[in-house]
């Protein structure tokens, strides 16, 4: 009897371990995106529908992301670079040439915005969101007659209470725009003038920072912050004193895109994810949550009036005209790196 019992238990144990060993592993998709740039309930929905696991990792500037990939960070399947960075990564041979038959929802893209992506035919990248950069501010500090200008950072009255993005193209770009120059200039005199302006502003800044400034506006630690449109809208409900403005001199506009790395382990799932994000209803839910514009014609019909009426999201043409997309400067990129190092080092 004892023998039969032992045999039974042993058989049960063997069977259990056999079955658990056979349980299929969930497929995994590694995504490297900007912080606060996706509605995570959509990520969850994709996981459920595709019985897979998504691992999200975040960056706060194109340069940080690129440096990490160049330093050998492997394992990401999908990354979200801005247009100019897509060009850089493409030249380096990092990107998979896209098979459009696997992304039928490409038909939903709004052609009005595709030129900003700098890969107009989606050979290696698919537009995800259009963002602009502006000034997040406290209305109580700006006053009723606030005329938004990049030169607010010259106002020493707010010393220590202002931040600018820790992103060389954005920070130098703001100074260039203030001076009336292109954010893509490679003219040394113009860049030198922008450097002087930016060093002047730096003396009034608490810091260059690209992630926590929005919480700083909520807690009223910061009064004026150069920041990304949607990031600032995301925190407005937490403090009604927060406003957002695009400076009168104009600003940078980015088409941030989804790319599949050549080294991706799971390209089929990556294609599925990209196609999912391009679905009209999904894109609308994403816009409503992160306050950026997915350039998706199918999505617009599902948007709330609040979003439709927001000029920082669906930008009227007179604002769009003032915006410029950053382009890839090739070797001249070094001019910006050098100036940025000098700004950072300036006392
Ligand atoms: C997300 C900001 C993304 C905008 N936090 C970058 N162009």
mmCIF file of C-alpha atoms and ligand atoms in Angstrom:
data_model
loop_
_atom_site.group_PDB
_atom_site.id
_atom_site.type_symbol
_atom_site.label_atom_id
_atom_site.label_comp_id
_atom_site.label_asym_id
_atom_site.label_seq_id
_atom_site.Cartn_x
_atom_site.Cartn_y
_atom_site.Cartn_z
ATOM 1 C CA UNK A 1 0.000 0.000 0.000
ATOM 2 C CA UNK A 2 2.766 2.352 1.064
ATOM 3 C CA UNK A 3 4.627 1.437 -2.144
ATOM 4 C CA UNK A 4 1.599 2.222 -4.359
ATOM 5 C CA UNK A 5 1.158 5.586 -2.619
ATOM 6 C CA UNK A 6 4.809 6.551 -3.122
ATOM 7 C CA UNK A 7 4.585 5.538 -6.764
ATOM 8 C CA UNK A 8 1.456 7.662 -7.223
ATOM 9 C CA UNK A 9 3.013 10.747 -5.630
ATOM 10 C CA UNK A 10 6.192 10.335 -7.673
ATOM 11 C CA UNK A 11 4.176 10.040 -10.896
ATOM 12 C CA UNK A 12 2.172 13.165 -10.034
ATOM 13 C CA UNK A 13 5.396 15.076 -9.337
ATOM 14 C CA UNK A 14 6.974 13.956 -12.624
ATOM 15 C CA UNK A 15 3.847 14.875 -14.607
ATOM 16 C CA UNK A 16 3.544 18.315 -12.970
ATOM 17 C CA UNK A 17 7.154 19.170 -13.664
ATOM 18 C CA UNK A 18 6.816 17.918 -17.241
ATOM 19 C CA UNK A 19 3.773 20.091 -17.895
ATOM 20 C CA UNK A 20 5.206 23.219 -16.319
ATOM 21 C CA UNK A 21 8.353 22.679 -18.393
ATOM 22 C CA UNK A 22 6.191 22.614 -21.522
ATOM 23 C CA UNK A 23 4.254 25.811 -20.735
ATOM 24 C CA UNK A 24 4.977 28.111 -23.687
ATOM 25 C CA UNK A 25 7.069 31.153 -22.722
ATOM 26 C CA UNK A 26 5.326 34.470 -23.464
ATOM 27 C CA UNK A 27 6.893 36.337 -26.368
ATOM 28 C CA UNK A 28 8.577 39.542 -25.297
ATOM 29 C CA UNK A 29 8.824 42.922 -26.979
ATOM 30 C CA UNK A 30 11.384 45.458 -25.763
ATOM 31 C CA UNK A 31 10.401 49.070 -26.347
ATOM 32 C CA UNK A 32 12.583 52.149 -25.779
ATOM 33 C CA UNK A 33 10.455 55.316 -25.758
ATOM 34 C CA UNK A 34 10.450 58.886 -24.444
ATOM 35 C CA UNK A 35 9.126 59.138 -20.901
ATOM 36 C CA UNK A 36 5.389 59.922 -20.475
ATOM 37 C CA UNK A 37 4.810 59.271 -24.148
ATOM 38 C CA UNK A 38 2.373 56.364 -24.266
ATOM 39 C CA UNK A 39 -0.955 55.436 -22.719
ATOM 40 C CA UNK A 40 0.079 52.339 -20.793
ATOM 41 C CA UNK A 41 -3.431 50.876 -20.801
ATOM 42 C CA UNK A 42 -2.953 50.437 -24.561
ATOM 43 C CA UNK A 43 0.268 48.559 -23.893
ATOM 44 C CA UNK A 44 -1.661 46.277 -21.557
ATOM 45 C CA UNK A 45 -4.386 45.765 -24.171
ATOM 46 C CA UNK A 46 -1.787 44.781 -26.774
ATOM 47 C CA UNK A 47 -0.235 42.342 -24.304
ATOM 48 C CA UNK A 48 -3.597 40.723 -23.610
ATOM 49 C CA UNK A 49 -4.615 40.521 -27.251
ATOM 50 C CA UNK A 50 -1.286 39.050 -28.307
ATOM 51 C CA UNK A 51 -0.483 36.990 -25.231
ATOM 52 C CA UNK A 52 2.901 38.647 -24.916
ATOM 53 C CA UNK A 53 4.899 40.754 -22.504
ATOM 54 C CA UNK A 54 6.105 44.273 -23.273
ATOM 55 C CA UNK A 55 9.125 45.646 -21.481
ATOM 56 C CA UNK A 56 9.228 49.445 -21.548
ATOM 57 C CA UNK A 57 12.330 51.520 -21.006
ATOM 58 C CA UNK A 58 12.514 55.317 -21.213
ATOM 59 C CA UNK A 59 14.871 58.095 -22.374
ATOM 60 C CA UNK A 60 14.710 61.875 -22.139
ATOM 61 C CA UNK A 61 16.532 62.991 -25.291
ATOM 62 C CA UNK A 62 17.492 61.632 -28.693
ATOM 63 C CA UNK A 63 21.159 61.967 -27.789
ATOM 64 C CA UNK A 64 20.810 59.928 -24.572
ATOM 65 C CA UNK A 65 19.018 57.169 -26.464
ATOM 66 C CA UNK A 66 21.557 57.153 -29.297
ATOM 67 C CA UNK A 67 24.534 57.125 -26.916
ATOM 68 C CA UNK A 68 23.038 54.148 -25.092
ATOM 69 C CA UNK A 69 22.515 52.186 -28.305
ATOM 70 C CA UNK A 70 26.026 53.056 -29.522
ATOM 71 C CA UNK A 71 27.474 51.981 -26.193
ATOM 72 C CA UNK A 72 26.158 48.534 -26.999
ATOM 73 C CA UNK A 73 22.740 48.426 -25.329
ATOM 74 C CA UNK A 74 21.205 45.483 -27.117
ATOM 75 C CA UNK A 75 17.828 43.888 -26.914
ATOM 76 C CA UNK A 76 15.440 46.676 -27.891
ATOM 77 C CA UNK A 77 12.992 45.865 -30.677
ATOM 78 C CA UNK A 78 11.250 49.222 -31.179
ATOM 79 C CA UNK A 79 12.704 52.698 -30.520
ATOM 80 C CA UNK A 80 11.049 56.143 -30.880
ATOM 81 C CA UNK A 81 13.574 58.657 -32.355
ATOM 82 C CA UNK A 82 12.708 62.105 -33.739
ATOM 83 C CA UNK A 83 13.032 62.635 -37.489
ATOM 84 C CA UNK A 84 16.609 63.911 -37.531
ATOM 85 C CA UNK A 85 17.726 61.030 -35.334
ATOM 86 C CA UNK A 86 16.052 58.527 -37.672
ATOM 87 C CA UNK A 87 18.365 59.862 -40.380
ATOM 88 C CA UNK A 88 21.418 59.469 -38.146
ATOM 89 C CA UNK A 89 20.468 55.910 -37.164
ATOM 90 C CA UNK A 90 19.649 54.982 -40.742
ATOM 91 C CA UNK A 91 23.092 56.154 -41.935
ATOM 92 C CA UNK A 92 24.636 53.985 -39.236
ATOM 93 C CA UNK A 93 22.734 50.988 -40.618
ATOM 94 C CA UNK A 94 20.792 50.419 -37.385
ATOM 95 C CA UNK A 95 17.280 50.333 -38.835
ATOM 96 C CA UNK A 96 15.206 47.607 -40.435
ATOM 97 C CA UNK A 97 13.809 48.432 -43.861
ATOM 98 C CA UNK A 98 10.056 48.253 -43.328
ATOM 99 C CA UNK A 99 7.771 45.779 -45.071
ATOM 100 C CA UNK A 100 4.613 47.812 -45.618
ATOM 101 C CA UNK A 101 2.455 44.738 -46.166
ATOM 102 C CA UNK A 102 2.831 44.105 -42.434
ATOM 103 C CA UNK A 103 1.547 47.571 -41.486
ATOM 104 C CA UNK A 104 -1.790 47.953 -43.294
ATOM 105 C CA UNK A 105 -2.792 50.830 -40.971
ATOM 106 C CA UNK A 106 -0.158 53.025 -42.627
ATOM 107 C CA UNK A 107 -3.112 54.141 -44.751
ATOM 108 C CA UNK A 108 -4.355 56.112 -41.713
ATOM 109 C CA UNK A 109 -1.368 58.488 -41.651
ATOM 110 C CA UNK A 110 -2.172 62.164 -42.187
ATOM 111 C CA UNK A 111 -0.024 63.330 -45.127
ATOM 112 C CA UNK A 112 -0.085 66.905 -43.799
ATOM 113 C CA UNK A 113 2.457 65.887 -41.180
ATOM 114 C CA UNK A 114 4.510 63.169 -42.867
ATOM 115 C CA UNK A 115 7.085 65.651 -44.288
ATOM 116 C CA UNK A 116 8.141 66.499 -40.715
ATOM 117 C CA UNK A 117 9.302 62.919 -40.228
ATOM 118 C CA UNK A 118 12.095 63.351 -42.841
ATOM 119 C CA UNK A 119 11.344 59.791 -44.049
ATOM 120 C CA UNK A 120 8.305 60.683 -46.066
ATOM 121 C CA UNK A 121 7.700 57.254 -47.529
ATOM 122 C CA UNK A 122 8.162 55.397 -44.232
ATOM 123 C CA UNK A 123 11.072 53.365 -45.495
ATOM 124 C CA UNK A 124 12.527 52.839 -42.034
ATOM 125 C CA UNK A 125 10.248 54.776 -39.682
ATOM 126 C CA UNK A 126 6.560 55.334 -38.971
ATOM 127 C CA UNK A 127 5.334 58.683 -37.566
ATOM 128 C CA UNK A 128 4.074 58.276 -34.008
ATOM 129 C CA UNK A 129 3.411 61.726 -32.523
ATOM 130 C CA UNK A 130 3.935 65.353 -33.448
ATOM 131 C CA UNK A 131 5.224 67.422 -30.557
ATOM 132 C CA UNK A 132 6.236 71.019 -30.142
ATOM 133 C CA UNK A 133 8.333 72.726 -27.523
ATOM 134 C CA UNK A 134 7.243 75.815 -25.653
ATOM 135 C CA UNK A 135 7.088 77.414 -22.244
ATOM 136 C CA UNK A 136 5.174 75.897 -19.350
ATOM 137 C CA UNK A 137 4.508 78.637 -16.801
ATOM 138 C CA UNK A 138 2.605 79.622 -13.701
ATOM 139 C CA UNK A 139 -0.080 82.115 -14.663
ATOM 140 C CA UNK A 140 0.182 83.792 -11.263
ATOM 141 C CA UNK A 141 3.871 84.545 -11.898
ATOM 142 C CA UNK A 142 3.549 85.465 -15.572
ATOM 143 C CA UNK A 143 0.841 88.071 -14.986
ATOM 144 C CA UNK A 144 -1.999 89.083 -17.269
ATOM 145 C CA UNK A 145 0.147 90.736 -19.907
ATOM 146 C CA UNK A 146 2.549 87.843 -20.418
ATOM 147 C CA UNK A 147 3.786 87.893 -23.983
ATOM 148 C CA UNK A 148 5.449 84.522 -24.460
ATOM 149 C CA UNK A 149 9.029 84.930 -25.644
ATOM 150 C CA UNK A 150 12.098 82.768 -25.229
ATOM 151 C CA UNK A 151 13.706 85.797 -23.641
ATOM 152 C CA UNK A 152 11.723 85.169 -20.452
ATOM 153 C CA UNK A 153 14.825 83.253 -19.369
ATOM 154 C CA UNK A 154 16.717 86.562 -19.343
ATOM 155 C CA UNK A 155 14.484 87.831 -16.537
ATOM 156 C CA UNK A 156 16.648 87.707 -13.412
ATOM 157 C CA UNK A 157 13.574 88.338 -11.251
ATOM 158 C CA UNK A 158 12.853 84.623 -11.661
ATOM 159 C CA UNK A 159 16.418 83.481 -11.053
ATOM 160 C CA UNK A 160 16.551 79.894 -9.803
ATOM 161 C CA UNK A 161 12.895 79.326 -10.656
ATOM 162 C CA UNK A 162 13.271 78.513 -14.337
ATOM 163 C CA UNK A 163 14.465 75.452 -16.257
ATOM 164 C CA UNK A 164 15.348 74.637 -19.835
ATOM 165 C CA UNK A 165 15.504 71.244 -21.515
ATOM 166 C CA UNK A 166 18.679 69.259 -21.062
ATOM 167 C CA UNK A 167 18.765 68.705 -24.790
ATOM 168 C CA UNK A 168 21.306 70.504 -26.937
ATOM 169 C CA UNK A 169 19.175 70.945 -30.045
ATOM 170 C CA UNK A 170 16.205 72.229 -28.030
ATOM 171 C CA UNK A 171 18.150 74.609 -25.779
ATOM 172 C CA UNK A 172 20.382 76.041 -28.513
ATOM 173 C CA UNK A 173 17.328 75.993 -30.807
ATOM 174 C CA UNK A 174 15.408 78.288 -28.435
ATOM 175 C CA UNK A 175 18.256 80.820 -28.447
ATOM 176 C CA UNK A 176 18.523 80.616 -32.245
ATOM 177 C CA UNK A 177 14.787 81.181 -32.638
ATOM 178 C CA UNK A 178 14.941 84.117 -30.235
ATOM 179 C CA UNK A 179 17.588 85.678 -32.465
ATOM 180 C CA UNK A 180 15.505 85.015 -35.582
ATOM 181 C CA UNK A 181 17.757 82.263 -36.948
ATOM 182 C CA UNK A 182 16.944 78.766 -38.108
ATOM 183 C CA UNK A 183 17.209 75.967 -35.564
ATOM 184 C CA UNK A 184 19.224 74.116 -38.191
ATOM 185 C CA UNK A 185 21.772 76.827 -38.924
ATOM 186 C CA UNK A 186 25.399 75.871 -39.369
ATOM 187 C CA UNK A 187 26.543 79.488 -39.621
ATOM 188 C CA UNK A 188 29.288 79.954 -37.020
ATOM 189 C CA UNK A 189 28.462 83.592 -36.265
ATOM 190 C CA UNK A 190 24.811 82.759 -35.645
ATOM 191 C CA UNK A 191 25.720 79.832 -33.424
ATOM 192 C CA UNK A 192 28.194 81.946 -31.444
ATOM 193 C CA UNK A 193 25.499 84.576 -30.856
ATOM 194 C CA UNK A 194 23.094 81.866 -29.717
ATOM 195 C CA UNK A 195 25.745 80.555 -27.329
ATOM 196 C CA UNK A 196 26.106 83.990 -25.720
ATOM 197 C CA UNK A 197 22.353 84.313 -25.299
ATOM 198 C CA UNK A 198 22.074 80.833 -23.824
ATOM 199 C CA UNK A 199 24.900 81.425 -21.346
ATOM 200 C CA UNK A 200 23.108 84.604 -20.245
ATOM 201 C CA UNK A 201 19.907 82.613 -19.701
ATOM 202 C CA UNK A 202 21.761 79.848 -17.929
ATOM 203 C CA UNK A 203 22.647 82.211 -15.084
ATOM 204 C CA UNK A 204 18.962 82.490 -14.285
ATOM 205 C CA UNK A 205 18.130 78.798 -14.548
ATOM 206 C CA UNK A 206 17.771 76.328 -11.720
ATOM 207 C CA UNK A 207 18.999 73.687 -14.168
ATOM 208 C CA UNK A 208 18.824 72.095 -17.575
ATOM 209 C CA UNK A 209 16.393 69.243 -17.049
ATOM 210 C CA UNK A 210 14.120 67.200 -19.294
ATOM 211 C CA UNK A 211 11.969 65.045 -17.080
ATOM 212 C CA UNK A 212 11.088 66.460 -13.671
ATOM 213 C CA UNK A 213 10.331 70.048 -14.663
ATOM 214 C CA UNK A 214 6.610 69.322 -14.965
ATOM 215 C CA UNK A 215 6.421 68.167 -11.343
ATOM 216 C CA UNK A 216 8.347 71.312 -10.477
ATOM 217 C CA UNK A 217 5.603 73.390 -12.109
ATOM 218 C CA UNK A 218 2.930 71.461 -10.210
ATOM 219 C CA UNK A 219 4.675 72.018 -6.871
ATOM 220 C CA UNK A 220 5.334 75.651 -7.891
ATOM 221 C CA UNK A 221 9.062 75.211 -7.416
ATOM 222 C CA UNK A 222 9.477 76.377 -11.019
ATOM 223 C CA UNK A 223 7.714 79.336 -12.605
ATOM 224 C CA UNK A 224 8.845 79.017 -16.220
ATOM 225 C CA UNK A 225 10.099 75.842 -17.915
ATOM 226 C CA UNK A 226 11.004 75.123 -21.483
ATOM 227 C CA UNK A 227 9.155 71.878 -22.066
ATOM 228 C CA UNK A 228 7.275 69.597 -24.417
ATOM 229 C CA UNK A 229 3.673 70.575 -25.120
ATOM 230 C CA UNK A 230 1.941 67.351 -24.063
ATOM 231 C CA UNK A 231 4.081 66.850 -20.969
ATOM 232 C CA UNK A 232 2.884 70.191 -19.675
ATOM 233 C CA UNK A 233 -0.756 69.534 -20.586
ATOM 234 C CA UNK A 234 -0.485 66.203 -18.767
ATOM 235 C CA UNK A 235 0.072 67.971 -15.441
ATOM 236 C CA UNK A 236 -2.326 70.907 -15.877
ATOM 237 C CA UNK A 237 -5.152 69.089 -14.107
ATOM 238 C CA UNK A 238 -2.922 68.856 -11.027
ATOM 239 C CA UNK A 239 -2.475 72.604 -10.782
ATOM 240 C CA UNK A 240 -4.838 75.009 -12.526
ATOM 241 C CA UNK A 241 -2.224 77.774 -12.373
ATOM 242 C CA UNK A 242 -0.157 76.091 -15.111
ATOM 243 C CA UNK A 243 -0.259 77.500 -18.633
ATOM 244 C CA UNK A 244 1.534 76.598 -21.851
ATOM 245 C CA UNK A 245 2.555 78.934 -24.657
ATOM 246 C CA UNK A 246 4.465 78.737 -27.885
ATOM 247 C CA UNK A 247 6.857 81.716 -27.919
ATOM 248 C CA UNK A 248 6.159 84.432 -30.454
ATOM 249 C CA UNK A 249 9.531 83.824 -32.120
ATOM 250 C CA UNK A 250 8.529 80.272 -33.046
ATOM 251 C CA UNK A 251 9.781 76.931 -31.907
ATOM 252 C CA UNK A 252 10.858 73.414 -32.716
ATOM 253 C CA UNK A 253 8.441 70.817 -33.887
ATOM 254 C CA UNK A 254 9.247 67.144 -33.932
ATOM 255 C CA UNK A 255 7.786 64.156 -35.601
ATOM 256 C CA UNK A 256 8.744 61.319 -33.267
ATOM 257 C CA UNK A 257 8.681 57.975 -34.967
ATOM 258 C CA UNK A 258 8.639 54.233 -34.401
ATOM 259 C CA UNK A 259 11.533 52.258 -35.850
ATOM 260 C CA UNK A 260 12.442 48.576 -35.669
ATOM 261 C CA UNK A 261 16.099 47.907 -34.992
ATOM 262 C CA UNK A 262 17.920 45.497 -37.304
ATOM 263 C CA UNK A 263 18.961 43.586 -34.206
ATOM 264 C CA UNK A 264 15.333 43.176 -33.031
ATOM 265 C CA UNK A 265 14.602 39.668 -31.811
ATOM 266 C CA UNK A 266 10.901 39.757 -32.467
ATOM 267 C CA UNK A 267 10.196 41.654 -35.685
ATOM 268 C CA UNK A 268 6.779 40.035 -36.275
ATOM 269 C CA UNK A 269 5.499 41.244 -32.918
ATOM 270 C CA UNK A 270 7.147 44.629 -33.518
ATOM 271 C CA UNK A 271 5.232 45.034 -36.790
ATOM 272 C CA UNK A 272 2.018 44.079 -35.007
ATOM 273 C CA UNK A 273 2.651 46.664 -32.299
ATOM 274 C CA UNK A 274 3.306 49.436 -34.819
ATOM 275 C CA UNK A 275 0.177 48.513 -36.737
ATOM 276 C CA UNK A 276 -1.817 48.496 -33.479
ATOM 277 C CA UNK A 277 -0.638 51.998 -32.572
ATOM 278 C CA UNK A 278 -1.769 53.219 -36.002
ATOM 279 C CA UNK A 279 -5.347 52.003 -35.514
ATOM 280 C CA UNK A 280 -7.647 55.073 -35.487
ATOM 281 C CA UNK A 281 -9.338 54.347 -32.149
ATOM 282 C CA UNK A 282 -6.101 53.325 -30.457
ATOM 283 C CA UNK A 283 -4.340 56.451 -31.728
ATOM 284 C CA UNK A 284 -7.230 58.594 -30.431
ATOM 285 C CA UNK A 285 -7.025 57.009 -26.983
ATOM 286 C CA UNK A 286 -3.314 57.646 -26.994
ATOM 287 C CA UNK A 287 -3.766 61.334 -27.958
ATOM 288 C CA UNK A 288 -6.413 61.852 -25.261
ATOM 289 C CA UNK A 289 -4.055 60.478 -22.639
ATOM 290 C CA UNK A 290 -0.672 62.000 -23.536
ATOM 291 C CA UNK A 291 -1.852 65.257 -25.196
ATOM 292 C CA UNK A 292 0.291 64.930 -28.291
ATOM 293 C CA UNK A 293 -0.935 64.625 -31.854
ATOM 294 C CA UNK A 294 -0.795 61.256 -33.560
ATOM 295 C CA UNK A 295 -0.877 62.227 -37.244
ATOM 296 C CA UNK A 296 -3.690 59.784 -37.939
ATOM 297 C CA UNK A 297 -6.680 60.766 -40.109
ATOM 298 C CA UNK A 298 -8.855 57.967 -38.722
ATOM 299 C CA UNK A 299 -8.249 59.096 -35.133
ATOM 300 C CA UNK A 300 -9.509 62.671 -35.374
ATOM 301 C CA UNK A 301 -13.231 61.717 -35.466
ATOM 302 C CA UNK A 302 -12.917 60.118 -32.016
ATOM 303 C CA UNK A 303 -11.266 63.083 -30.303
ATOM 304 C CA UNK A 304 -13.009 65.075 -27.582
ATOM 305 C CA UNK A 305 -13.803 68.752 -28.158
ATOM 306 C CA UNK A 306 -11.224 69.633 -25.500
ATOM 307 C CA UNK A 307 -8.439 68.063 -27.566
ATOM 308 C CA UNK A 308 -9.767 69.306 -30.895
ATOM 309 C CA UNK A 309 -9.821 72.867 -29.592
ATOM 310 C CA UNK A 310 -6.299 72.745 -28.142
ATOM 311 C CA UNK A 311 -3.989 74.814 -30.379
ATOM 312 C CA UNK A 312 -0.888 73.114 -28.974
ATOM 313 C CA UNK A 313 -2.178 69.740 -30.206
ATOM 314 C CA UNK A 314 -4.028 70.439 -33.448
ATOM 315 C CA UNK A 315 -1.905 73.440 -34.292
ATOM 316 C CA UNK A 316 -3.537 76.168 -36.381
ATOM 317 C CA UNK A 317 -1.595 77.007 -39.540
ATOM 318 C CA UNK A 318 -0.336 80.341 -38.180
ATOM 319 C CA UNK A 319 1.386 78.467 -35.334
ATOM 320 C CA UNK A 320 2.590 75.654 -37.578
ATOM 321 C CA UNK A 321 4.225 78.248 -39.841
ATOM 322 C CA UNK A 322 6.387 79.435 -36.941
ATOM 323 C CA UNK A 323 7.613 75.932 -36.187
ATOM 324 C CA UNK A 324 10.612 74.234 -37.674
ATOM 325 C CA UNK A 325 11.593 70.572 -37.581
ATOM 326 C CA UNK A 326 15.158 69.727 -36.625
ATOM 327 C CA UNK A 327 17.125 68.246 -39.464
ATOM 328 C CA UNK A 328 20.129 65.964 -39.372
ATOM 329 C CA UNK A 329 23.207 68.167 -39.671
ATOM 330 C CA UNK A 330 25.626 65.371 -40.486
ATOM 331 C CA UNK A 331 29.194 66.278 -39.556
ATOM 332 C CA UNK A 332 28.064 69.778 -38.624
ATOM 333 C CA UNK A 333 26.312 68.272 -35.639
ATOM 334 C CA UNK A 334 29.645 68.683 -33.897
ATOM 335 C CA UNK A 335 29.225 72.462 -34.003
ATOM 336 C CA UNK A 336 26.216 72.047 -31.719
ATOM 337 C CA UNK A 337 27.984 69.557 -29.423
ATOM 338 C CA UNK A 338 30.887 71.972 -29.012
ATOM 339 C CA UNK A 339 28.633 74.918 -28.189
ATOM 340 C CA UNK A 340 26.606 72.784 -25.798
ATOM 341 C CA UNK A 341 29.786 71.723 -23.967
ATOM 342 C CA UNK A 342 30.797 75.393 -23.697
ATOM 343 C CA UNK A 343 27.385 76.387 -22.375
ATOM 344 C CA UNK A 344 27.484 73.581 -19.820
ATOM 345 C CA UNK A 345 30.992 74.573 -18.697
ATOM 346 C CA UNK A 346 30.313 78.327 -18.545
ATOM 347 C CA UNK A 347 30.420 79.877 -15.060
HETATM 348 C C1 LIG B 1 7.773 63.040 -24.140
HETATM 349 C C2 LIG B 1 8.341 64.134 -24.925
HETATM 350 C C3 LIG B 1 8.529 63.761 -26.308
HETATM 351 C C4 LIG B 1 8.702 64.880 -27.232
HETATM 352 N N1 LIG B 1 7.911 63.247 -22.779
HETATM 353 C C5 LIG B 1 9.986 64.830 -27.922
HETATM 354 N N2 LIG B 1 9.957 65.380 -29.167
#
